[in-house]
Short mmCIF file of C-alpha atoms (C1' of nucleotides) in Angstrom, two decimals:
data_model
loop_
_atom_site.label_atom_id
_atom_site.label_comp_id
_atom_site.label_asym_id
_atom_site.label_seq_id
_atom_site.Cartn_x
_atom_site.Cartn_y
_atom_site.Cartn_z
CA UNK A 263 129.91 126.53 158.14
CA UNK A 264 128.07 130.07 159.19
CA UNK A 265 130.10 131.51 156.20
CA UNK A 266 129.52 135.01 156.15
CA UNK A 267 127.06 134.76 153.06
CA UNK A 268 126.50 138.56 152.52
CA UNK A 269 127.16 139.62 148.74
CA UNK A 270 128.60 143.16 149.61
CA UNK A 271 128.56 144.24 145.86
CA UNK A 272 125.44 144.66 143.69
CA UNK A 273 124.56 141.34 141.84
CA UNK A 274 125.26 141.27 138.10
CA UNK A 275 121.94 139.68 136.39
CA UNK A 276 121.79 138.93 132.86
CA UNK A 277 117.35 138.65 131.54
CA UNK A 278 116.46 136.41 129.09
CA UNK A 279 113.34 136.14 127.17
CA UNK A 280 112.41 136.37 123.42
CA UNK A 281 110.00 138.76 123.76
CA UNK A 282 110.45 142.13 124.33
CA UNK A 283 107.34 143.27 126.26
CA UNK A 284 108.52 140.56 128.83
CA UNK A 285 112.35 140.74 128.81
CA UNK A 286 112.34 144.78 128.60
CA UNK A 287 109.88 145.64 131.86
CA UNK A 288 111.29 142.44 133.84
CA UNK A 289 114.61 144.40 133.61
CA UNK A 290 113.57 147.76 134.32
CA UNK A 291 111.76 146.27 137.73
CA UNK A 292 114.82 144.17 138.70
CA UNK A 293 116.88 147.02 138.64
CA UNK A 294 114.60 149.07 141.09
CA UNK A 295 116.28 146.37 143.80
CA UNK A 296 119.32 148.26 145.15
CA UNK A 297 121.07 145.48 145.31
CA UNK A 298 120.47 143.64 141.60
CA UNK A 299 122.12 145.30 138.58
CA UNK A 300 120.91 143.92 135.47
CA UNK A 301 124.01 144.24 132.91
CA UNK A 302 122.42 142.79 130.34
CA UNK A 303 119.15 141.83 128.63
CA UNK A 304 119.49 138.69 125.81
CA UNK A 305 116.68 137.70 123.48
CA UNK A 306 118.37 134.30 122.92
CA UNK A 307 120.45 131.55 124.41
CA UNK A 308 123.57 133.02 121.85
CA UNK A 309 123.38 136.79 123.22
CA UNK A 310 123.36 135.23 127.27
CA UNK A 311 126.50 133.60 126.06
CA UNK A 312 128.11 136.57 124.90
CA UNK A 313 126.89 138.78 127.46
CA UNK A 314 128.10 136.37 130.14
CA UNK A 315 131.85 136.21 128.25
CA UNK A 316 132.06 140.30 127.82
CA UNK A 317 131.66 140.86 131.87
CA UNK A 318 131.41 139.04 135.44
CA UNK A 319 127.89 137.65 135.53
CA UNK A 320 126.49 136.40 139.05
CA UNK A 321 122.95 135.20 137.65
CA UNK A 322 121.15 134.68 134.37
CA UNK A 323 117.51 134.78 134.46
CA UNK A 324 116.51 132.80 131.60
CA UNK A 325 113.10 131.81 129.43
CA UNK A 326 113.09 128.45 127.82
CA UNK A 327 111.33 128.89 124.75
CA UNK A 328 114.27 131.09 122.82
CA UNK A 329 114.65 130.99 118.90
CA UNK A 330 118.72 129.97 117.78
CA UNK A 331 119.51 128.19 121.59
CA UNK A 332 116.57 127.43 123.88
CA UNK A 333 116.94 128.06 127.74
CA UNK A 334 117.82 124.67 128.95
CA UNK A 335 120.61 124.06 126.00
CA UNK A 336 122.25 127.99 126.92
CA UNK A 337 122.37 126.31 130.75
CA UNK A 338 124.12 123.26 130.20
CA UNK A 339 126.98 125.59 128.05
CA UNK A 340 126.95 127.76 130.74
CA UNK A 341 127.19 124.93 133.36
CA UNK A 342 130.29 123.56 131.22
CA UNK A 343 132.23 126.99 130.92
CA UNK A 344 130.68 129.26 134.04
CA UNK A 345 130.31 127.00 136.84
CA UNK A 346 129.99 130.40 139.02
CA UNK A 347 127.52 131.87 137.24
CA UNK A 348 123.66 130.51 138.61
CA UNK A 349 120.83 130.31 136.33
CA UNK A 350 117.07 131.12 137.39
CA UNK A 351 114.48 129.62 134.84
CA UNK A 352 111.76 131.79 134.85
CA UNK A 353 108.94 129.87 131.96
CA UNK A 354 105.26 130.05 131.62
CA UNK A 355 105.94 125.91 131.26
CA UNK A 356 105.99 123.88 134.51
CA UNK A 357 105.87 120.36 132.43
CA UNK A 358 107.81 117.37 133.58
CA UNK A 359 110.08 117.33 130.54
CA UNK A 360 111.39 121.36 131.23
CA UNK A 361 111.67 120.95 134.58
CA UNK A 362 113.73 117.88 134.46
CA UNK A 363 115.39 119.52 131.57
CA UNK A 364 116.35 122.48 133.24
CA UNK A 365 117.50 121.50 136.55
CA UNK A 366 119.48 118.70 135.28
CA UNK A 367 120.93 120.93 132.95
CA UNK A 368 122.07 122.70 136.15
CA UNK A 369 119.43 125.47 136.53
CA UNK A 370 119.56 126.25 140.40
CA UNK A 371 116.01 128.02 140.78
CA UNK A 372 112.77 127.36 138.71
CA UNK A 373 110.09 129.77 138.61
CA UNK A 374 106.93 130.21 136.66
CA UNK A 375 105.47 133.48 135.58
CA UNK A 376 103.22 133.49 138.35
CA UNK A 377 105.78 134.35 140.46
CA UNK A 378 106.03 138.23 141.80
CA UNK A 379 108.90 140.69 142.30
CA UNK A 380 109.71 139.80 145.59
CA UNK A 381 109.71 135.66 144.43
CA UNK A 382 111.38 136.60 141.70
CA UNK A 383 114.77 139.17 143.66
CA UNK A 384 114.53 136.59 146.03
CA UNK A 385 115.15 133.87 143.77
CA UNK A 386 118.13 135.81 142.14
CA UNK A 387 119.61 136.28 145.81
CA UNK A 388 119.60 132.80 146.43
CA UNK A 389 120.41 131.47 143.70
CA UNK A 390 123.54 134.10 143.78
CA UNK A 391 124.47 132.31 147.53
CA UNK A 392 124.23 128.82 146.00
CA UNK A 393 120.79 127.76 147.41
CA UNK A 394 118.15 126.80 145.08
CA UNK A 395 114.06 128.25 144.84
CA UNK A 396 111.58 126.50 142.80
CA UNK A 397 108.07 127.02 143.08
CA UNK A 398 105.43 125.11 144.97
CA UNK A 399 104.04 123.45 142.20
CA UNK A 400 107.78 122.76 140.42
CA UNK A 401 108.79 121.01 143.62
CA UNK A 402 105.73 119.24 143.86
CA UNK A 403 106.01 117.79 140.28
CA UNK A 404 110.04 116.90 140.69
CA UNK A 405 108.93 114.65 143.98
CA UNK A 406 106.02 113.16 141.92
CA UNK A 407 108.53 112.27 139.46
CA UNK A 408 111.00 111.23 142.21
CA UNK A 409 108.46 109.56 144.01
CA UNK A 410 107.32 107.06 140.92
CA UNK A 411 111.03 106.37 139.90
CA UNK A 412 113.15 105.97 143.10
CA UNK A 413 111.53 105.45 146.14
CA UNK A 414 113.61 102.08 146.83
CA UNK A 415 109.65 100.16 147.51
CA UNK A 416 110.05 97.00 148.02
CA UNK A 417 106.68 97.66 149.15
CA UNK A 418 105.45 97.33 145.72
CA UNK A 419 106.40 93.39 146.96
CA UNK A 420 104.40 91.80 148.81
CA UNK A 421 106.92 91.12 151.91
CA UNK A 422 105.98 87.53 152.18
CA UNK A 423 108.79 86.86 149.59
CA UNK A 424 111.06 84.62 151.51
CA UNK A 425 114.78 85.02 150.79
CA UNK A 426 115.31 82.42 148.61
CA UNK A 427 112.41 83.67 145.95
CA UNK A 428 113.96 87.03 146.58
CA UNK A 429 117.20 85.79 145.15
CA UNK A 430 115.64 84.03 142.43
CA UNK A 431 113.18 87.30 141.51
CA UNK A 432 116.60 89.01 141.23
CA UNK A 433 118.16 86.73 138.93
CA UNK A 434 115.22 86.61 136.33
CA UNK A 435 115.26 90.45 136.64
CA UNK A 436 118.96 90.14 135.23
CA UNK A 437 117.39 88.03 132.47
CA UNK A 438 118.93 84.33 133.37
CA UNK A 439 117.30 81.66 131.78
CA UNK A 440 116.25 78.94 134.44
CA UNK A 441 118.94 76.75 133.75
CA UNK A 442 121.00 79.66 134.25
CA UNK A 443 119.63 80.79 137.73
CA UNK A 444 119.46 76.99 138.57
CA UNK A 445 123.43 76.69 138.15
CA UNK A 446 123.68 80.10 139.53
CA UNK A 447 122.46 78.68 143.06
CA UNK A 448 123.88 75.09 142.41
CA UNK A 449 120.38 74.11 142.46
CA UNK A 450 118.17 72.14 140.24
CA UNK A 451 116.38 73.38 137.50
CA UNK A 452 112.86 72.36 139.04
CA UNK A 453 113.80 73.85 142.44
CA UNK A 454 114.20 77.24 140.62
CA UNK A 455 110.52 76.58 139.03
CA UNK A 456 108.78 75.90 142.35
CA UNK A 457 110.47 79.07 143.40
CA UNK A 458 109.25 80.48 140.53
CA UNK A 459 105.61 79.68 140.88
CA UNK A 460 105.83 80.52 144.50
CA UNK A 461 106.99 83.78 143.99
CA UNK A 462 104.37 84.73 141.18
CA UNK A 463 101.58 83.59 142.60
CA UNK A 464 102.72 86.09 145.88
CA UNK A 465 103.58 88.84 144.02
CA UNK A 466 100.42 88.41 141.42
CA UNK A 467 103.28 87.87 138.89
CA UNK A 468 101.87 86.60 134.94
CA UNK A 469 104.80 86.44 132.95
CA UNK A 470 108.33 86.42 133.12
CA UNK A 471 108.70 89.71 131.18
CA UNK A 472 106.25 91.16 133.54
CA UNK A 473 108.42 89.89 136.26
CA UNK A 474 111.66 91.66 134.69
CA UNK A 475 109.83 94.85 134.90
CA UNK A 476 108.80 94.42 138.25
CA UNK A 477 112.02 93.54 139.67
CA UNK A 478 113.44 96.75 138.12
CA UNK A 479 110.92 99.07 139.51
CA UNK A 480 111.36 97.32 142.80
CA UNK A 481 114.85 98.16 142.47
CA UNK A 482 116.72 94.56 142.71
CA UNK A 483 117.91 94.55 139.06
CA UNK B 162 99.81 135.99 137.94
CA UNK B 163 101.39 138.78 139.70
CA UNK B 164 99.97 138.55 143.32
CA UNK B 165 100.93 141.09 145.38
CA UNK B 166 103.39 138.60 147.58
CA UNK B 167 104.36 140.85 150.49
CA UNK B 168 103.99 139.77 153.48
CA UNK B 169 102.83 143.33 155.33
CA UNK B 170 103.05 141.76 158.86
CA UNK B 171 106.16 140.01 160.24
CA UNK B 172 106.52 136.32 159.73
CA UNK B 173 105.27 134.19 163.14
CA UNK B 174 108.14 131.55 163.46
CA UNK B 175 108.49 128.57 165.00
CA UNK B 176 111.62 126.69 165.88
CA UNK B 177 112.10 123.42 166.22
CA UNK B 178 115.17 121.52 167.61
CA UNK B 179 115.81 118.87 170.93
CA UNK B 180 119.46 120.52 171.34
CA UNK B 181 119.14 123.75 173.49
CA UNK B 182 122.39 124.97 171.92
CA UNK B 183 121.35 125.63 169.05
CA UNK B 184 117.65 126.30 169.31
CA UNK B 185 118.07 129.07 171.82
CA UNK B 186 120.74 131.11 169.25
CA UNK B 187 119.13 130.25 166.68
CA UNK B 188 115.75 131.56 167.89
CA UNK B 189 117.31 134.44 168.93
CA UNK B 190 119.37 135.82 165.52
CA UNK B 191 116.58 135.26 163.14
CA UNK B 192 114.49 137.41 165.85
CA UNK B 193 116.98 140.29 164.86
CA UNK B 194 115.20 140.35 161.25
CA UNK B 195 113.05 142.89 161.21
CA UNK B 196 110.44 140.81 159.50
CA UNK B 197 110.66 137.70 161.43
CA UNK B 198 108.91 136.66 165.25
CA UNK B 199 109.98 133.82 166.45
CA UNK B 200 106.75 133.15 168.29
CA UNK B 201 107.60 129.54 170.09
CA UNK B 202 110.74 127.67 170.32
CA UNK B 203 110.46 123.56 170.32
CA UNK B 204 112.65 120.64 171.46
CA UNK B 205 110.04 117.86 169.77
CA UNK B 206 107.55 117.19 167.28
CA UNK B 207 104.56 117.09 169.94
CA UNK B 208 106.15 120.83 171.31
CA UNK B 209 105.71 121.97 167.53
CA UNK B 210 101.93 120.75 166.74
CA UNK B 211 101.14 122.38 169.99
CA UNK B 212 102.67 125.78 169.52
CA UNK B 213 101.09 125.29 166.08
CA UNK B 214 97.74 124.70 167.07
CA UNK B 215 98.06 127.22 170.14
CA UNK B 216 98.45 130.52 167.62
CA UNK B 217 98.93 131.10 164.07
CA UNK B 218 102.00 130.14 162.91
CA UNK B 219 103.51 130.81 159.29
CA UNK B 220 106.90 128.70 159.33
CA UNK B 221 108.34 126.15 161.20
CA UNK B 222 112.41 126.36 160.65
CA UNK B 223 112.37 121.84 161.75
CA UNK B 224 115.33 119.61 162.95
CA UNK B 225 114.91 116.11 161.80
CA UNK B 226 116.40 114.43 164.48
CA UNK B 227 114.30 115.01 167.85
CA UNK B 228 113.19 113.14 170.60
CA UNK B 229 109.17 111.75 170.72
CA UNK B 230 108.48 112.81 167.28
CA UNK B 231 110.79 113.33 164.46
CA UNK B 232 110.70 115.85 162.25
CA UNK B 233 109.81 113.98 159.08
CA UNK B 234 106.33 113.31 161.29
CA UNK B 235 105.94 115.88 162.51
CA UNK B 236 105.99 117.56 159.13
CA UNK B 237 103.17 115.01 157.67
CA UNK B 238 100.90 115.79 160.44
CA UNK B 239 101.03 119.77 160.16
CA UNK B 240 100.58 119.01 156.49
CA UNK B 241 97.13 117.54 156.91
CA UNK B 242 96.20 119.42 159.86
CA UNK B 243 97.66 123.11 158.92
CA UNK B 244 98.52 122.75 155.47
CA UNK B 245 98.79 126.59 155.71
CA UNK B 246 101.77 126.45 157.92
CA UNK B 247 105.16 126.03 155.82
CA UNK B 248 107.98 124.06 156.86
CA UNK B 249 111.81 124.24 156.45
CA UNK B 250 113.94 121.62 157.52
CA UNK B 251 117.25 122.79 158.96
CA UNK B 252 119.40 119.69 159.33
CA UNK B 253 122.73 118.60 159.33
CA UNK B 254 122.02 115.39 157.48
CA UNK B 255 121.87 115.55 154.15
CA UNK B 256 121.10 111.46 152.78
CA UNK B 257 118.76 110.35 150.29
CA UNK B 258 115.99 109.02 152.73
CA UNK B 259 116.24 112.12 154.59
CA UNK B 260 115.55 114.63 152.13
CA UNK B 261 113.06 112.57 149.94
CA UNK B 262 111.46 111.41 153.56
CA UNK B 263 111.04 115.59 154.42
CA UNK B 264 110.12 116.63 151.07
CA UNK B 265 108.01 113.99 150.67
CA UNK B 266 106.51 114.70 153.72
CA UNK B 267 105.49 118.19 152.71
CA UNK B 268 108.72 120.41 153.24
CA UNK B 269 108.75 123.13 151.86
CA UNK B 270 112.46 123.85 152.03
CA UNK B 271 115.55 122.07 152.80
CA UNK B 272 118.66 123.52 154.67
CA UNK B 273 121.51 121.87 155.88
CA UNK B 274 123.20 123.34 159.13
CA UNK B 275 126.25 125.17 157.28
CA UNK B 276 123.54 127.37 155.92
CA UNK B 277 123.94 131.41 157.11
CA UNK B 278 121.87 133.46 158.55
CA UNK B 279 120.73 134.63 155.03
CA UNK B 280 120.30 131.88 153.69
CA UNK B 281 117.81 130.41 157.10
CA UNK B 282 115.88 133.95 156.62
CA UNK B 283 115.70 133.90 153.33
CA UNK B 284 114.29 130.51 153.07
CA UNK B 285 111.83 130.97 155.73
CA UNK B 286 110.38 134.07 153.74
CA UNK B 287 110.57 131.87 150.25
CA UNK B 288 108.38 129.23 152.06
CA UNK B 289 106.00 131.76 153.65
CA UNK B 290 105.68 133.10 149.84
CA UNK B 291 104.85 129.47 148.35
CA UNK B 292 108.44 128.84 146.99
CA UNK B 293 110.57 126.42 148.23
CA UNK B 294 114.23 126.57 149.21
CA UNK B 295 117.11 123.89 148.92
CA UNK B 296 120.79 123.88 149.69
CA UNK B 297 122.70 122.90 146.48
CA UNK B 298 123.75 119.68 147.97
CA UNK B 299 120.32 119.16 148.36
CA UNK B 300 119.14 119.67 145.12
CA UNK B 301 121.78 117.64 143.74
CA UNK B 302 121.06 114.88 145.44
CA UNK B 303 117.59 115.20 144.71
CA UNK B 304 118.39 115.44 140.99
CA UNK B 305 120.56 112.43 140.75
CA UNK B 306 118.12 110.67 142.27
CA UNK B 307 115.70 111.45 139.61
CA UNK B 308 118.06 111.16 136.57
CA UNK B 309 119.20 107.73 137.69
CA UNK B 310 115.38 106.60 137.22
CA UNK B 311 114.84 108.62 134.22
CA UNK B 312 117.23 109.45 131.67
CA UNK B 313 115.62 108.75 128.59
CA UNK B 314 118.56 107.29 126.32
CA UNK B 315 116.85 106.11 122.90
CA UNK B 316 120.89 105.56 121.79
CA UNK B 317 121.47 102.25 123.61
CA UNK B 318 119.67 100.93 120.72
CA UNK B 319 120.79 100.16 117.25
CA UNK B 320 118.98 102.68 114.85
CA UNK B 321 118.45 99.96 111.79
CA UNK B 322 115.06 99.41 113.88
CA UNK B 323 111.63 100.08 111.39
CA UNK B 324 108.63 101.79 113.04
CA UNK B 325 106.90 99.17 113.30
CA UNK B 326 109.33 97.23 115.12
CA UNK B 327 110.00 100.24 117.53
CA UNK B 328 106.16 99.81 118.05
CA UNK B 329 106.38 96.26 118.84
CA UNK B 330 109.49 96.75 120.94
CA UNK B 331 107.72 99.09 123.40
CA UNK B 332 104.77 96.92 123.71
CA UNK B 333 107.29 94.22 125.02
CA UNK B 334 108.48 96.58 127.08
CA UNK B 335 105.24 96.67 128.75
CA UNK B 336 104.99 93.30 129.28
CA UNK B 337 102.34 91.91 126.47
CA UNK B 338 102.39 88.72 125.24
CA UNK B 339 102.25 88.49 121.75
CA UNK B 340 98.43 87.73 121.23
CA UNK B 341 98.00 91.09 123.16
CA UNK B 342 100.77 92.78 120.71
CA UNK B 343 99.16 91.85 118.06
CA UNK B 344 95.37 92.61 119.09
CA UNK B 345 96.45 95.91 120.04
CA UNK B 346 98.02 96.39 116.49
CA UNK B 347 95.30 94.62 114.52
CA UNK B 348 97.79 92.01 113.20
CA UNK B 349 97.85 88.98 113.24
CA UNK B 350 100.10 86.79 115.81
CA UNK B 351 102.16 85.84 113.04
CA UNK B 352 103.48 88.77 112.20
CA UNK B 353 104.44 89.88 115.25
CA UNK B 354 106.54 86.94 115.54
CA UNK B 355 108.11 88.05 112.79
CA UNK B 356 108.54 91.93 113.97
CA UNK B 357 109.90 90.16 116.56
CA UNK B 358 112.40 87.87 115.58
CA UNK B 359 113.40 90.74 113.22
CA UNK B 360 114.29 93.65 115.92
CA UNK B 361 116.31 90.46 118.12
CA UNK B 362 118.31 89.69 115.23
CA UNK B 363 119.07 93.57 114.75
CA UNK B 364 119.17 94.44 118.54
CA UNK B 365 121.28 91.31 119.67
CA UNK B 366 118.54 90.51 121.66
CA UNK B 367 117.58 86.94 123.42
CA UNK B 368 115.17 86.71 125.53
CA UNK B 369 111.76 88.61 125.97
CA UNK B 370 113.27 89.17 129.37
CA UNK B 371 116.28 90.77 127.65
CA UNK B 372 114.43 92.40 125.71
CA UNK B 373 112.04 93.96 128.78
CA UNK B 374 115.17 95.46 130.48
CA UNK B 375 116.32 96.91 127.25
CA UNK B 376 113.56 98.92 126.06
CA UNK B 377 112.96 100.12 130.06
CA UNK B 378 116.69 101.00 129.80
CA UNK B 379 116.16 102.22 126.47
CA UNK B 380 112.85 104.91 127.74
CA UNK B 381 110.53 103.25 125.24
CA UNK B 382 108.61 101.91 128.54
"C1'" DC C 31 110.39 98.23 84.85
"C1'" DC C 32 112.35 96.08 88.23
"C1'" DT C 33 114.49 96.02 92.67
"C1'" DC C 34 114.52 96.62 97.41
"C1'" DG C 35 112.84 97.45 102.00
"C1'" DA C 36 108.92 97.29 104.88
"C1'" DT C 37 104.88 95.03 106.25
"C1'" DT C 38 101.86 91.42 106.38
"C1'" DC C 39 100.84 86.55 106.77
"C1'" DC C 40 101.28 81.17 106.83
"C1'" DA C 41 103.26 76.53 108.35
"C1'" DC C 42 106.36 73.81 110.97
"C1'" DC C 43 109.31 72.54 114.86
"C1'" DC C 44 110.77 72.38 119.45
"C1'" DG C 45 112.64 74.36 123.54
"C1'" DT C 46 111.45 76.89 127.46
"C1'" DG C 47 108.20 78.63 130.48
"C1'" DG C 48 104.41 78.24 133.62
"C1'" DG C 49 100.93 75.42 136.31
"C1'" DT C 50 99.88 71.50 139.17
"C1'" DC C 51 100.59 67.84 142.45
"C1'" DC C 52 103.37 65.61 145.38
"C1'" DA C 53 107.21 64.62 148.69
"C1'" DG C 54 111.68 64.38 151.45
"C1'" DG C 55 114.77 67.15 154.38
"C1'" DT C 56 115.95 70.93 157.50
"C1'" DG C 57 115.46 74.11 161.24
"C1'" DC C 58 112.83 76.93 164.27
"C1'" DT C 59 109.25 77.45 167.65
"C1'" DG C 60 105.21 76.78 170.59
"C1'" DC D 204 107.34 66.53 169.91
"C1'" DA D 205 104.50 68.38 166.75
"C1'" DG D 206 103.79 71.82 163.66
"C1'" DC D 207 105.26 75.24 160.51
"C1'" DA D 208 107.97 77.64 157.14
"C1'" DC D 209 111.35 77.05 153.91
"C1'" DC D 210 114.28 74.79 150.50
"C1'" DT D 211 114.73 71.10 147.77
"C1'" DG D 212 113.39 67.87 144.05
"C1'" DG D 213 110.55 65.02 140.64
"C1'" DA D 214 106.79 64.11 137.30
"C1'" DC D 215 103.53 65.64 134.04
"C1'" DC D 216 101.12 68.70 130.73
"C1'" DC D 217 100.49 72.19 127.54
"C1'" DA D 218 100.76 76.79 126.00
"C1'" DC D 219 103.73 80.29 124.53
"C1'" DG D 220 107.97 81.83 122.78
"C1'" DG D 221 111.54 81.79 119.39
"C1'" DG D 222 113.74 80.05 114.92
"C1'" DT D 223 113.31 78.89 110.04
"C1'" DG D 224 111.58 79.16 105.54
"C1'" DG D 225 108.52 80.84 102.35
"C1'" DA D 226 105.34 84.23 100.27
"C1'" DA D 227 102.33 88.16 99.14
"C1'" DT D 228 101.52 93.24 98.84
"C1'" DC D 229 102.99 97.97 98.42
"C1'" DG D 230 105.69 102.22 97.83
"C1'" DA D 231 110.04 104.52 96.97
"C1'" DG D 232 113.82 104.88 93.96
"C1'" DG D 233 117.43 103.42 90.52
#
DNA sequence: CCTCGATTCCACCCGTGGGTCCAGGTGCTG
DNA sequence: CAGCACCTGGACCCACGGGTGGAATCGAGG
């Protein structure tokens, strides 16, 4: 810890965007920042790849929407073959599918064209010391997405579940038959119905299939 | 697009954290930046809300773990009291309920304790500018946490399927019983039955249960 | 033209699932 | 001890699900 974090040397930033009236000014203002050189500008995910093989590259700034290789496919090459070099989306598109797309593809900042110079170097610099900037609204969409997949609820159960129907709500989540739950617990077959019954009548349960689904999203399958 | 972004006047800070040895330092080197006053130091949650409520405040740099009120708390309060007031968390725990709890809470960034200087300043200024800073580690997490609930894999099933029985797949998936499959396709019952015992045969599928967890495994629910 | 796949439908059978009612046994707690 | 919650089991009923076989229409393609 308390590494000594400074980057003495200028950083080495790669832009890339399609279109020139973006990709050509964004450049000229990055380089105003003494301490960002941009080496290269790209119009497409193939030229970042090049540009990032000819020299050292600390961070690409990089569009999705690019004509040959789009943004998100250029970051999971250069996840594969540059692990050291950090890549800064920078979109007009702040859906769901492109932000997922992105950071799992190992993006380490996410920024929409909203964002100013100063969000924008500031980005770059972290990005260069392994942290990770997204903007308000990006972070706010990955937790809503988080948030509806993962939050571990067994709250969406009603908690009057006693252990037993718990155990038998896990089994039909896996699918089992009755029989097969009932032989499961060394149990009888109508011992795993009343449980059964109990447990959807708690849990406003209609169906079994409904019940699969809702012991996945509870998290017990 | 393209707000101005600087912040003209210096950055009133607050820091929060129960153990003396490193709140006092702490507060002290990020008053060395220029740009940053560290305008109340705090050993709880209730110390934070009232230096918050005694004078404007733009960031709270928060421990989780304090006395009286934690920081996870704390953070929802300020959030619906001063949802103008930014907070980073600073920690040195980095687990799943931790960061979901603080981000969900209304972080705004997410540090863990072998952060630098730099890196605390610079996410304090990315917060007070509307963007939100993690640690790597952090970000990872958060990420696997999302792709285990979401990864959209349409290859776990065999690709002989027909449209139709796609269609009739994903409406299992949702739980439907066949009357409601087929009154939301216009068919009859019959033929659904038939769609169905079809896309079994060709999916090795057994149950409706089975075939639930397949098509929520699958991403067609 | 004729075949083939896809879609639509029918009839039949029967196993399982889901609902209801009831009841014995256990163990904890007021 | 009396009550309560839980687990266990049985009986009954009926609807829905799943399997089989057959059949009609239609469009694409040999």
């Amino acid at each position: 810890m308390s590494e000594p974090t400074q980057e003495p040397q200028r950083l080495r930033v790669v832009v890339a965007d399609d279109q020139a009236a973006v990709r050509e000014p964004l450049a000229a203002v990055l380089g105003l920042s003494e301490d960002i050189d941009v080496v290269a500008a790209a119009a497409d995910g193939s030229e970042v790849l090049t540009a990032v093989a000819a020299g050292p590259v600390d961070v690409v700034l990089m569009d999705l929407r690019m004509p040959v290789m789009d943004g998100i496919e250029t970051t999971r090459r250069l996840g594969e073959d540059y692990p050291d070099v950090a890549v800064v989306v920078l979109t007009t598109f702040a859906d769901d599918d492109s932000i997922l797309g992105a950071l799992g593809a190992g993006a380490r900042g996410y920024l929409t064209k909203n964002a100013g110079r100063q969000d924008i170097t500031r980005a770059i610099r972290a990005a260069a010391a392994g942290q990770s900037v997204l903007d308000r609204e990006v972070q706010d969409r990955l937790l809503a997405t988080v948030r509806t997949k993962a939050p571990e609820q067994k709250q969406t159960l009603p908690g009057n579940l006693t252990p037993r129907e718990r155990e038998v709500f896990t089994l039909i989540g896996q699918g089992l038959p009755n029989r097969g739950i009932a032989e499961k617990l060394f149990v009888s077959e109508a011992t795993v119905k009343t449980h059964i019954n109990n447990l959807f009548a708690k849990a406003g349960i209609r169906d079994r299939a409904d019940a699969v689904r809702r012991a996945i999203e509870a998290g017990l399958a």
